[in-house]
Amino acid sequence: MTDNAATPSGSPMPTSNYTAKDIQVLEGLDPVRKRPGMYIGSTGLSGLHHLIWEVVDNSVDEAMAGFCTRIGVTILPDGACRVDDDGRGMPVDPYPSGEHKGKSAAEVVLTVLHAGGKFGGEGYKVSGGLHGVGVSVVNALSRRLLVEIDKDGRHYRQEYANGGSPQGPLAPVDAGVDGGFPRTSGTSVTFWPDPTIFVAEGTEFVTRTVLERLQTIAFLNRGLEIVFRDERAEREQEVTFRYDGGIVDFVRHLNASKEALFAKVAYFDDFDDQGQTLDIAMQWNTGYYEGIHGYANGISTTEGGMHVEGFRAALTSVVNKYARAKNLLKERDDNLLGEDIREGITAIVSVKLREPQFEGQTKAKLGNVPMRSFVQKATNERLAEWLEENPSEATRIVKKAQAAAQARVAAKNARNAIRRKTALSGAGMPDKLKDCQSNNPGESELFIVEGDSAGGSALNARDPRTQAMLPIRGKILNVERSRLDKMLKNNEIQALITAIGGGVGEEFDVTKARYHKVIALCDADVDGSHIRTLLLTFFYRQMRGLVESGFVYIAQPPLFSTVVGKQKVYLKDDAAKNLFLQQNPKHAAEFNRLKGLGEMDWQELKPTTMDPSTRTLLQVTLEEAALADEITSILMGDDVESRKQFITTNARDVRNLDF
Ligand code: 0RA
């Protein structure tokens, strides 16, 4: 097939012959350079990395077709990216006739928009291409691109410059490619992203981004070996991903920091007569949150879609049917709800299909309607079988769902009780709350104050017109470990919910919040930081709208005071103290370390921490609250190993834990 390749005898054609074609090619790829966003989403870092995914997807397609076992992704010392594989090698034979007569198939793939995949007759059944834009887009957005193909004992190469202009034809040469591993056949594509395209955020690949995506690809393609190499100075490293368990390993990986409900991972796959496939793996953990991760052709569908809908519907019906059949659910019992069954689940629902339609806000929702019944039918049959074959695991699943159902009912009762209490007892505000006089949420602030003694000086320091105060005693209940029902029985939490006034959980309504600043006022020590983290976790999980609206703040009481002349100066932290010393090198007076809010009198607390005209507040972003949540999960969750590891790796940087 290849002896009649592009040019006989391997002598490169003179470049001048290429000028006319150059212009054609550049015209062909012109739309890509004019509107890169249309093809790769953006010209920021996400678009830059899109180039890698596009090239890798071609090699993954070759792997899915059964011809490739290893893929190398290398960031070269000069910042280029090389993707090589041990597949059959891109086709090299010349087009016998037509518009592209005489050009190699590889050149057409690299220079003609949307020419990928479909050439070579058969093509692939399904394509992993992100939006299938093809490798010519990568060529168009690179200042230089080198393709090397090993095939039938020959090594071919061709180079492009300035957004896809061929510098000669594809031709066999003597020297072999310096790829990630030895091979008898395969393809390498090395590209140098064009800095005139990726202006805003540059052309530097982010190791973490690449590693994460490659690991996911390896999980989704069982047995495929992906070798990542970073050859850039100071960050040399090599990482190999290969999962012989595929998405079963993926589920174990996701559950690794949690306590699994049982050791087995349920797995099944299926395909239809059009070559569409599904792979599903799942395991429950003892936690309370739902983690169903959908993929379509290897792309994460974070907004769900038809495949996930089909899975959820079948899961609810299969588990209920099983529970009835085994009399775990009695005749008089209500059916388990989907949310009860999904509590603590970790699942991967991976489908491959022709022409995926991506919809939704972020184009991350699978829209192909037939996928719903395909997944639903397969899950109905295969999961039912799995439950029959694994009765002890099946029983644990049902029991956990029943516990979740009970908790759901209890939580509803607890919520109703709080609501009734609020309705009955006048304004219904908690006894501990020292409310402000204003009824205008826009100017009202709620200080959540750690400890009673602190409450004393804060009470005097506040402006009673706009500043309310709620003292919190001890550590509020850790929300990760306890279900909503228990949490709602906790006095501190009840007081917090009632005081804020917008409800809790899914029903939380930020438009009903009584304060537009909710301020955590905690000590600058370890206990204070713990309470702060727990508060943020609570807001993140149960009053997310409050965080999203930017209504959550952290007060910053000073850690040091010192005297300058007759004036007392307060310094927020070590950094502020160091800066002060730098600016006042002759300063000799001692620094007082303020141990806690309790030690400050109200005359100190007011200007430094509470008076809006002199204080500084830290506004909490959703990301910070999410981070607090993550830290809480690790620090308070059941998995001792993760906790140990987290504390060990972060011990030197405790400030990161300190919100
Ligand atoms: C179509 C047909 C053949 C190989 C490929 C595509 C192919 C494309 C890429 C892109 C990156 N790596 C690749 N590996 C293979 C087979 C052609 C033949 O057998 O001659």
XYZ file of C-alpha atoms and ligand atoms in Angstrom:
679
model
C 0.000 0.000 0.000
C 2.856 2.375 0.646
C 5.546 1.703 -1.909
C 3.845 4.090 -4.269
C 3.882 6.815 -1.638
C 4.078 10.546 -2.137
C 7.465 10.845 -3.756
C 9.562 7.967 -5.002
C 13.084 7.504 -3.670
C 12.690 9.878 -0.748
C 14.154 13.002 -2.314
C 12.228 16.010 -1.094
C 10.726 18.165 -3.797
C 12.046 21.676 -4.159
C 10.072 24.020 -1.972
C 9.288 26.404 -4.826
C 6.970 23.838 -6.377
C 4.930 24.148 -3.275
C 4.214 27.841 -3.348
C 0.989 27.642 -5.332
C -0.327 24.826 -3.193
C 0.769 26.716 -0.093
C -1.565 29.508 -0.911
C -4.388 27.054 -1.496
C -3.753 25.334 1.807
C -3.576 28.567 3.711
C -6.817 29.674 2.108
C -8.340 26.335 3.083
C -7.316 26.726 6.708
C -7.949 30.456 6.783
C -11.292 30.221 8.605
C -9.523 28.482 11.497
C -6.972 31.252 11.963
C -9.647 33.931 11.530
C -11.965 32.433 14.131
C -10.014 29.966 16.273
C -12.715 30.065 18.950
C -15.172 28.400 16.593
C -12.900 25.368 16.369
C -11.188 25.082 19.745
C -13.548 27.034 21.998
C -11.113 29.808 22.957
C -7.582 31.042 22.454
C -6.900 30.862 26.197
C -5.331 27.963 28.040
C -8.358 25.761 27.433
C -8.038 26.237 23.656
C -4.292 25.678 23.799
C -4.755 22.310 25.497
C -7.510 21.504 23.037
C -4.726 21.146 20.461
C -3.235 18.271 22.447
C -6.603 16.573 22.942
C -7.313 16.800 19.236
C -4.083 15.037 18.307
C -4.355 12.508 21.135
C -7.932 11.700 20.071
C -6.637 10.520 16.690
C -4.326 8.068 18.391
C -7.088 7.000 20.792
C -9.303 6.309 17.761
C -6.572 4.081 16.404
C -6.462 2.329 19.796
C -10.251 1.940 19.833
C -10.030 0.391 16.390
C -7.692 -2.174 17.943
C -4.404 -1.239 16.282
C -2.599 0.817 18.902
C -1.517 -0.080 22.442
C 0.659 2.842 23.500
C 0.437 6.587 23.195
C 3.207 8.951 24.173
C 2.628 12.588 25.001
C 5.822 14.577 25.388
C 6.333 18.245 26.114
C 9.672 19.053 24.504
C 12.295 21.319 26.071
C 11.322 24.133 23.672
C 7.634 23.925 24.640
C 6.385 21.916 21.657
C 4.115 18.917 22.163
C 4.700 15.534 20.555
C 2.029 12.840 20.407
C 3.168 9.467 19.150
C 1.507 6.092 18.905
C 2.250 2.555 17.757
C -0.771 2.266 15.469
C -0.773 1.434 11.772
C 0.519 4.865 10.857
C -1.530 7.420 8.967
C -2.111 6.408 5.372
C 0.663 7.739 3.145
C -0.501 6.799 -0.338
C -1.240 9.584 -2.785
C -4.674 10.519 -3.972
C -4.959 9.083 -7.474
C -7.326 11.759 -8.794
C -9.567 14.660 -7.943
C -8.970 17.893 -6.129
C -6.080 16.519 -4.038
C -4.477 14.433 -6.785
C -0.893 13.453 -5.966
C -0.980 14.567 -2.339
C -0.530 11.942 0.346
C -3.562 11.057 2.401
C -1.680 12.251 5.489
C -1.173 15.675 3.927
C -4.855 15.935 3.102
C -5.739 15.068 6.705
C -3.369 17.762 7.921
C -4.375 20.505 5.508
C -8.056 20.065 4.684
C -10.725 20.992 7.211
C -12.894 18.076 8.327
C -10.858 15.563 6.322
C -10.064 13.445 9.386
C -11.460 10.015 10.158
C -13.434 9.433 7.020
C -10.541 8.738 4.674
C -9.159 5.312 3.875
C -12.552 3.817 2.975
C -13.894 2.172 6.133
C -13.230 4.946 8.619
C -14.004 4.353 12.275
C -17.340 3.348 13.685
C -17.215 6.029 16.329
C -14.886 8.926 16.710
C -13.395 10.197 19.923
C -12.624 13.593 18.398
C -13.692 16.291 20.845
C -15.945 17.999 18.459
C -14.328 16.141 15.618
C -12.602 19.244 14.284
C -9.594 17.273 13.120
C -5.867 17.605 13.245
C -5.790 20.164 10.383
C -7.055 22.658 12.964
C -3.966 21.966 15.061
C -1.809 22.533 11.997
C -3.599 25.811 11.251
C -2.920 27.093 14.769
C 0.750 26.032 14.934
C 3.773 27.991 13.813
C 5.386 24.670 12.963
C 4.216 21.055 12.740
C 6.128 17.872 12.046
C 4.447 14.616 11.122
C 6.402 11.352 11.140
C 4.966 8.043 10.052
C 6.505 4.590 10.429
C 5.029 2.082 8.067
C 6.189 -0.969 6.136
C 9.785 -0.516 7.221
C 9.945 3.093 6.150
C 10.087 6.350 8.027
C 8.184 9.234 6.441
C 8.228 12.831 7.453
C 6.760 16.142 6.447
C 6.977 19.583 7.935
C 4.567 22.514 7.932
C 5.108 26.125 8.887
C 3.087 29.262 9.614
C -0.290 27.704 10.133
C -0.231 24.708 7.827
C 1.928 25.540 4.851
C 3.769 22.352 3.705
C 7.523 22.791 3.459
C 7.815 19.856 1.077
C 5.867 16.666 0.374
C 5.552 13.719 2.716
C 8.653 11.675 1.962
C 10.525 8.657 3.323
C 13.801 9.473 5.061
C 16.519 7.405 6.693
C 16.601 8.439 10.301
C 14.033 7.114 12.780
C 11.882 9.193 15.060
C 12.889 9.850 18.618
C 9.552 8.820 20.057
C 8.530 7.718 23.513
C 9.102 4.019 22.763
C 10.349 1.720 19.990
C 7.830 0.781 17.325
C 7.585 -0.909 13.972
C 4.692 1.260 12.850
C 3.008 4.363 14.121
C 2.392 8.069 13.867
C 4.051 11.047 15.572
C 2.730 14.567 15.415
C 4.873 17.324 16.914
C 3.463 20.838 16.962
C 4.570 24.270 18.110
C 1.479 26.357 19.019
C 1.426 29.733 17.286
C 2.047 32.509 19.841
C 0.301 35.033 17.572
C -2.907 33.032 18.069
C -2.601 32.205 21.777
C -1.868 35.765 22.749
C -3.820 36.251 25.936
C -2.558 33.337 28.020
C 0.481 32.162 26.087
C 1.538 28.781 24.737
C 2.855 27.094 27.857
C 1.196 23.746 28.531
C 0.070 23.106 32.105
C 1.378 19.769 33.360
C -1.506 19.188 35.765
C -4.140 19.783 33.088
C -2.449 17.372 30.704
C -1.914 14.700 33.364
C -5.525 14.798 34.531
C -6.929 14.429 31.037
C -4.500 11.657 30.080
C -5.387 9.724 33.234
C -9.092 9.971 32.395
C -8.433 8.787 28.829
C -6.459 5.847 30.222
C -9.320 4.932 32.603
C -11.847 5.110 29.770
C -9.737 2.945 27.431
C -8.960 -0.244 29.320
C -5.423 -1.513 28.809
C -4.230 1.462 26.779
C -0.824 2.669 27.932
C -0.287 6.412 27.972
C 3.169 7.725 28.744
C 3.460 11.386 29.637
C 6.882 12.993 29.546
C 7.766 16.525 30.461
C 11.199 17.428 29.095
C 11.090 21.100 30.022
C 13.961 22.283 32.180
C 13.392 21.991 35.934
C 10.196 20.001 35.499
C 11.423 16.787 33.924
C 9.157 13.897 34.774
C 7.627 10.768 33.300
C 4.267 9.305 34.265
C 2.672 6.156 32.843
C -1.054 5.489 32.996
C -2.435 2.069 32.245
C -5.568 0.550 33.752
C -6.318 -3.056 32.935
C -9.560 -2.699 34.880
C -10.687 0.345 32.865
C -13.619 2.170 34.458
C -13.705 -0.361 37.303
C -10.299 1.036 38.279
C -11.731 4.529 37.729
C -14.487 3.896 40.288
C -11.992 2.461 42.791
C -9.797 5.508 42.253
C -12.701 7.895 42.916
C -13.699 5.973 46.025
C -10.137 5.624 47.297
C -10.462 8.480 49.772
C -13.821 7.187 50.998
C -15.002 4.046 52.729
C -16.553 1.632 50.237
C -19.836 -0.015 51.246
C -18.468 -3.281 49.833
C -15.333 -4.324 47.981
C -16.860 -5.302 44.629
C -17.436 -2.889 41.781
C -20.494 -3.655 39.656
C -19.636 -3.598 35.965
C -21.353 -4.278 32.672
C -21.081 -3.282 29.037
C -23.292 -3.535 25.991
C -23.435 -2.544 22.320
C -26.121 -2.147 19.683
C -26.313 -3.040 16.013
C -25.043 0.403 15.017
C -21.789 -0.104 16.868
C -22.747 2.172 19.780
C -21.401 0.982 23.106
C -21.825 1.551 26.809
C -19.613 0.791 29.789
C -20.933 1.211 33.284
C -19.208 0.674 36.627
C -20.479 1.541 40.092
C -19.798 1.143 43.768
C -21.337 2.730 46.830
C -19.457 4.402 49.656
C -20.653 5.140 53.176
C -20.945 8.880 52.395
C -24.064 10.827 51.514
C -23.292 12.453 48.225
C -24.001 11.312 44.688
C -21.183 10.972 42.164
C -22.447 9.810 38.761
C -19.931 10.753 36.061
C -21.082 10.578 32.457
C -18.819 10.383 29.410
C -19.688 10.430 25.731
C -16.886 9.411 23.368
C -14.442 10.073 26.170
C -15.723 13.586 26.819
C -16.909 14.424 30.312
C -20.598 15.351 30.264
C -20.706 17.360 33.462
C -24.260 18.508 32.738
C -25.462 14.913 32.320
C -27.791 14.157 29.447
C -29.631 11.217 27.959
C -27.175 8.492 28.986
C -27.202 9.610 32.630
C -31.007 10.004 32.609
C -31.402 6.456 31.329
C -29.043 5.164 33.982
C -30.784 6.965 36.854
C -34.238 5.824 35.765
C -33.151 2.195 35.501
C -31.220 2.307 38.786
C -34.302 3.488 40.697
C -36.573 0.899 39.162
C -34.152 -2.057 39.384
C -33.293 -1.516 43.051
C -36.969 -1.063 44.000
C -37.930 -4.205 42.104
C -35.160 -6.155 43.786
C -36.110 -4.827 47.239
C -39.763 -5.845 46.697
C -38.907 -9.249 45.307
C -36.694 -10.054 48.288
C -39.215 -8.615 50.730
C -36.678 -6.057 51.960
C -39.343 -3.525 51.102
C -42.638 -4.578 52.659
C -45.983 -4.212 50.991
C -46.949 -1.197 53.077
C -43.590 0.546 52.530
C -43.289 3.368 50.012
C -40.944 2.900 47.074
C -37.384 4.128 47.612
C -36.744 7.419 45.857
C -33.978 7.781 43.282
C -32.113 10.159 45.587
C -32.202 7.584 48.417
C -30.686 4.926 46.180
C -28.070 7.280 44.742
C -26.832 8.406 48.160
C -23.138 7.519 48.326
C -22.952 6.086 44.804
C -19.865 6.478 42.641
C -20.570 5.532 39.039
C -19.078 5.914 35.590
C -21.473 5.869 32.661
C -19.389 5.898 29.505
C -21.021 5.686 26.080
C -19.621 5.794 22.594
C -21.832 6.804 19.727
C -21.855 8.266 16.255
C -22.415 11.981 15.946
C -22.768 12.929 19.595
C -24.819 16.079 20.181
C -23.490 18.221 22.973
C -25.984 20.682 24.423
C -26.472 22.846 27.489
C -24.787 25.911 28.929
C -21.270 24.535 28.621
C -21.940 22.045 25.806
C -21.449 19.283 28.342
C -24.853 17.593 28.146
C -25.462 14.662 25.813
C -28.567 15.331 23.718
C -28.951 12.151 21.650
C -32.392 10.902 22.701
C -31.909 7.223 21.689
C -29.078 6.996 24.255
C -31.618 7.179 27.084
C -33.433 3.962 26.203
C -30.193 2.251 25.184
C -28.649 2.834 28.621
C -31.924 2.333 30.488
C -32.632 -1.033 28.878
C -29.108 -2.337 29.377
C -29.012 -1.181 33.010
C -32.439 -2.686 33.698
C -31.276 -6.079 32.500
C -27.654 -6.202 33.539
C -27.895 -4.526 36.923
C -30.819 -6.791 37.843
C -28.576 -9.763 37.010
C -25.724 -8.306 39.034
C -27.962 -7.856 42.105
C -29.206 -11.459 41.799
C -25.646 -12.732 41.558
C -24.408 -10.595 44.457
C -27.123 -10.839 47.124
C -25.073 -9.602 50.078
C -23.960 -6.458 48.206
C -27.501 -5.984 46.900
C -28.848 -6.108 50.460
C -26.335 -3.492 51.628
C -27.408 -1.193 48.783
C -31.066 -1.537 49.728
C -30.366 -1.053 53.451
C -28.354 2.076 52.780
C -31.134 3.467 50.584
C -33.648 2.712 53.345
C -31.518 4.573 55.877
C -31.345 7.491 53.455
C -35.130 7.428 53.066
C -35.586 7.533 56.844
C -33.149 10.414 57.118
C -34.990 12.222 54.342
C -38.313 11.936 56.192
C -36.700 12.931 59.499
C -35.039 15.942 57.879
C -38.344 17.082 56.457
C -39.961 16.818 59.883
C -37.091 18.705 61.487
C -37.350 21.446 58.862
C -41.076 21.707 59.392
C -40.538 21.898 63.156
C -38.119 24.796 62.732
C -40.568 26.498 60.393
C -43.453 26.055 62.840
C -41.374 27.405 65.680
C -40.427 30.410 63.560
C -44.072 31.051 62.734
C -45.318 30.670 66.325
C -42.905 32.504 68.592
C -43.216 36.086 67.463
C -40.262 36.967 65.320
C -39.072 33.492 66.292
C -35.467 34.498 66.597
C -33.077 32.419 68.676
C -32.507 33.638 72.266
C -28.781 33.945 71.685
C -29.171 36.267 68.736
C -28.577 39.933 69.474
C -30.327 41.262 66.430
C -29.800 44.615 64.808
C -32.513 47.279 64.609
C -32.519 47.631 60.860
C -34.929 45.550 58.790
C -33.022 46.273 55.602
C -30.897 43.228 54.652
C -28.751 45.397 52.403
C -27.256 47.253 55.370
C -27.534 44.475 57.969
C -24.623 42.350 59.099
C -24.595 39.173 61.152
C -21.436 38.450 63.123
C -21.049 34.797 64.038
C -18.809 34.994 67.067
C -16.823 32.159 68.515
C -17.166 31.746 72.268
C -19.180 33.627 74.870
C -16.388 35.824 76.140
C -15.694 37.155 72.679
C -19.404 37.813 72.376
C -19.055 40.222 75.313
C -16.614 42.665 73.796
C -18.064 42.261 70.321
C -21.460 43.136 71.738
C -20.119 46.459 72.984
C -18.135 47.119 69.843
C -21.023 46.627 67.448
C -23.278 49.225 65.945
C -26.636 47.923 67.194
C -28.460 49.593 64.338
C -26.905 47.451 61.578
C -24.807 44.812 63.306
C -26.339 41.650 64.746
C -24.435 39.088 66.749
C -24.796 35.344 67.178
C -22.384 33.647 69.597
C -21.473 30.065 68.744
C -20.306 27.850 71.553
C -17.858 25.045 70.898
C -17.447 23.401 67.583
C -20.506 23.350 65.428
C -21.449 19.907 64.300
C -19.374 18.630 61.464
C -21.697 18.571 58.469
C -19.781 15.995 56.481
C -20.274 13.234 58.992
C -23.850 13.832 59.893
C -26.880 13.699 57.744
C -29.158 16.666 57.407
C -31.575 15.325 60.018
C -28.955 15.201 62.782
C -27.505 18.491 61.722
C -30.856 20.192 61.942
C -31.247 19.023 65.536
C -28.059 20.803 66.514
C -28.803 23.993 68.460
C -26.047 26.070 66.898
C -27.156 25.126 63.406
C -30.804 25.793 64.188
C -29.970 29.222 65.530
C -27.906 29.969 62.435
C -30.669 28.906 60.054
C -33.346 30.821 61.919
C -31.246 33.960 62.209
C -30.322 34.049 58.530
C -33.905 33.335 57.553
C -33.589 31.927 54.020
C -34.231 28.283 54.878
C -31.712 25.509 54.358
C -30.525 22.893 51.879
C -32.198 22.706 48.489
C -34.921 25.066 49.655
C -32.493 27.800 50.617
C -33.669 31.119 49.167
C -31.102 33.874 49.271
C -33.710 36.558 48.536
C -35.118 35.871 52.014
C -31.767 36.262 53.780
C -32.047 38.853 56.559
C -28.430 39.974 56.233
C -26.315 40.637 53.171
C -23.145 40.249 55.164
C -22.724 37.104 57.243
C -19.359 37.403 58.931
C -17.409 34.672 60.682
C -15.506 36.227 63.583
C -13.129 33.613 64.948
C -9.824 33.500 66.770
C -6.608 33.423 64.800
C -5.607 30.089 66.351
C -6.103 26.466 65.341
C -9.521 26.137 66.987
C -10.696 29.323 65.360
C -9.542 28.162 61.984
C -11.341 24.853 62.498
C -14.619 26.557 63.315
C -14.186 28.844 60.324
C -13.656 25.865 58.039
C -16.736 24.138 59.430
C -18.839 27.280 58.987
C -17.711 27.654 55.388
C -18.443 23.989 54.768
C -21.935 24.444 56.183
C -22.585 27.470 53.988
C -21.159 25.681 50.945
C -23.320 22.615 51.415
C -26.491 24.048 52.866
C -26.692 27.737 51.922
C -24.773 27.816 48.690
C -26.779 30.772 47.383
C -25.414 32.843 50.245
C -21.848 32.132 49.111
C -22.707 32.580 45.432
C -24.197 35.990 46.178
C -20.992 37.047 47.914
C -22.746 37.439 51.280
C -20.247 35.381 53.303
C -17.249 37.109 54.862
C -14.417 36.437 57.251
C -13.493 39.069 59.824
C -9.802 39.681 60.329
C -8.975 40.398 63.952
C -5.338 41.436 64.336
C -2.726 39.053 65.652
C -0.241 41.672 66.956
C -0.250 45.087 68.520
C 2.629 47.435 69.208
C 3.058 51.026 70.300
C 4.291 53.843 68.099
C 4.660 57.055 70.100
C 1.364 57.329 71.933
C -0.536 55.310 69.406
C -1.352 51.641 69.440
C -0.861 49.963 66.076
C -2.547 46.648 65.171
C -1.080 44.186 62.701
C -3.145 41.516 61.049
C -0.607 38.681 60.819
C 3.069 37.785 60.496
C 3.232 39.209 56.992
C 1.836 42.537 58.172
C 4.274 42.538 61.080
C 7.233 41.901 58.776
C 6.123 44.624 56.400
C 5.798 47.014 59.341
C 9.347 46.172 60.496
C 10.659 46.720 56.991
C 9.025 50.111 56.816
C 10.038 51.063 60.370
C 13.517 49.573 60.773
C 14.164 51.611 63.945
C 11.039 50.379 65.724
C 12.103 49.069 69.145
C 8.889 48.595 71.096
C 7.656 45.099 71.805
C 4.963 43.321 69.837
C 2.045 41.979 71.802
C 0.607 38.785 70.486
C -3.174 39.015 70.858
C -4.135 35.518 71.873
C -7.789 35.654 71.091
C -10.887 37.731 70.703
C -11.573 37.207 74.388
C -8.432 39.161 75.287
C -9.321 42.201 73.259
C -11.487 44.813 74.823
C -14.207 46.388 72.784
C -12.213 49.559 72.176
C -9.645 47.403 70.390
C -12.100 45.175 68.585
C -14.196 47.960 67.148
C -11.688 49.814 64.950
C -9.612 46.777 63.983
C -12.314 44.276 63.204
C -15.849 45.595 63.233
C -16.194 49.224 62.271
C -16.971 49.259 58.525
C -14.977 52.457 58.048
C -11.693 51.004 59.369
C -11.873 47.201 59.269
C -10.987 44.864 56.400
C -13.224 41.916 55.620
C -12.384 38.941 53.471
C -15.148 38.013 51.041
C -15.492 34.254 50.615
C -15.650 32.963 47.052
C -17.355 29.771 46.000
C -13.953 28.245 45.276
C -12.736 28.975 48.780
C -15.880 27.514 50.308
C -15.495 24.438 48.099
C -11.919 24.105 49.282
C -13.045 24.307 52.906
C -15.552 21.615 52.106
C -12.867 19.422 50.609
C -10.593 19.939 53.565
C -13.438 19.083 55.915
C -14.141 15.899 53.962
C -10.556 14.840 54.277
C -10.027 15.916 57.858
C -13.348 14.679 59.211
C -14.223 11.881 56.820
C -13.858 8.231 57.620
C -10.750 7.560 55.612
C -7.827 7.622 58.004
C -5.201 7.114 55.290
C -6.233 10.159 53.245
C -6.371 12.207 56.410
C -2.868 11.187 57.427
C -1.519 11.824 53.977
C -3.226 15.192 53.762
C -1.884 16.325 57.104
C 1.611 15.091 56.277
C 1.762 16.751 52.873
C 0.289 20.007 54.124
C 1.994 20.188 57.493
C 4.637 22.586 56.258
C 2.056 24.897 54.806
C -0.491 25.136 57.569
C -1.429 28.605 56.407
C -3.260 26.971 53.524
C -5.607 25.410 56.015
C -6.137 28.667 57.747
C -9.011 30.540 56.183
C -7.011 5.700 8.880
C -6.488 4.524 8.307
C -5.312 3.999 8.779
C -4.638 4.627 9.800
C -5.126 5.792 10.367
C -6.325 6.315 9.913
C -4.410 6.435 11.484
C -4.519 7.807 11.746
C -3.818 8.333 12.820
C -3.669 9.603 13.391
C -2.805 9.481 14.453
N -2.428 8.220 14.589
C -3.005 7.494 13.599
N -2.938 6.181 13.346
C -3.611 5.672 12.307
C -4.740 2.738 8.226
C -4.053 2.996 6.915
C -3.280 1.793 6.415
O -3.486 0.671 6.878
O -2.464 2.013 5.537
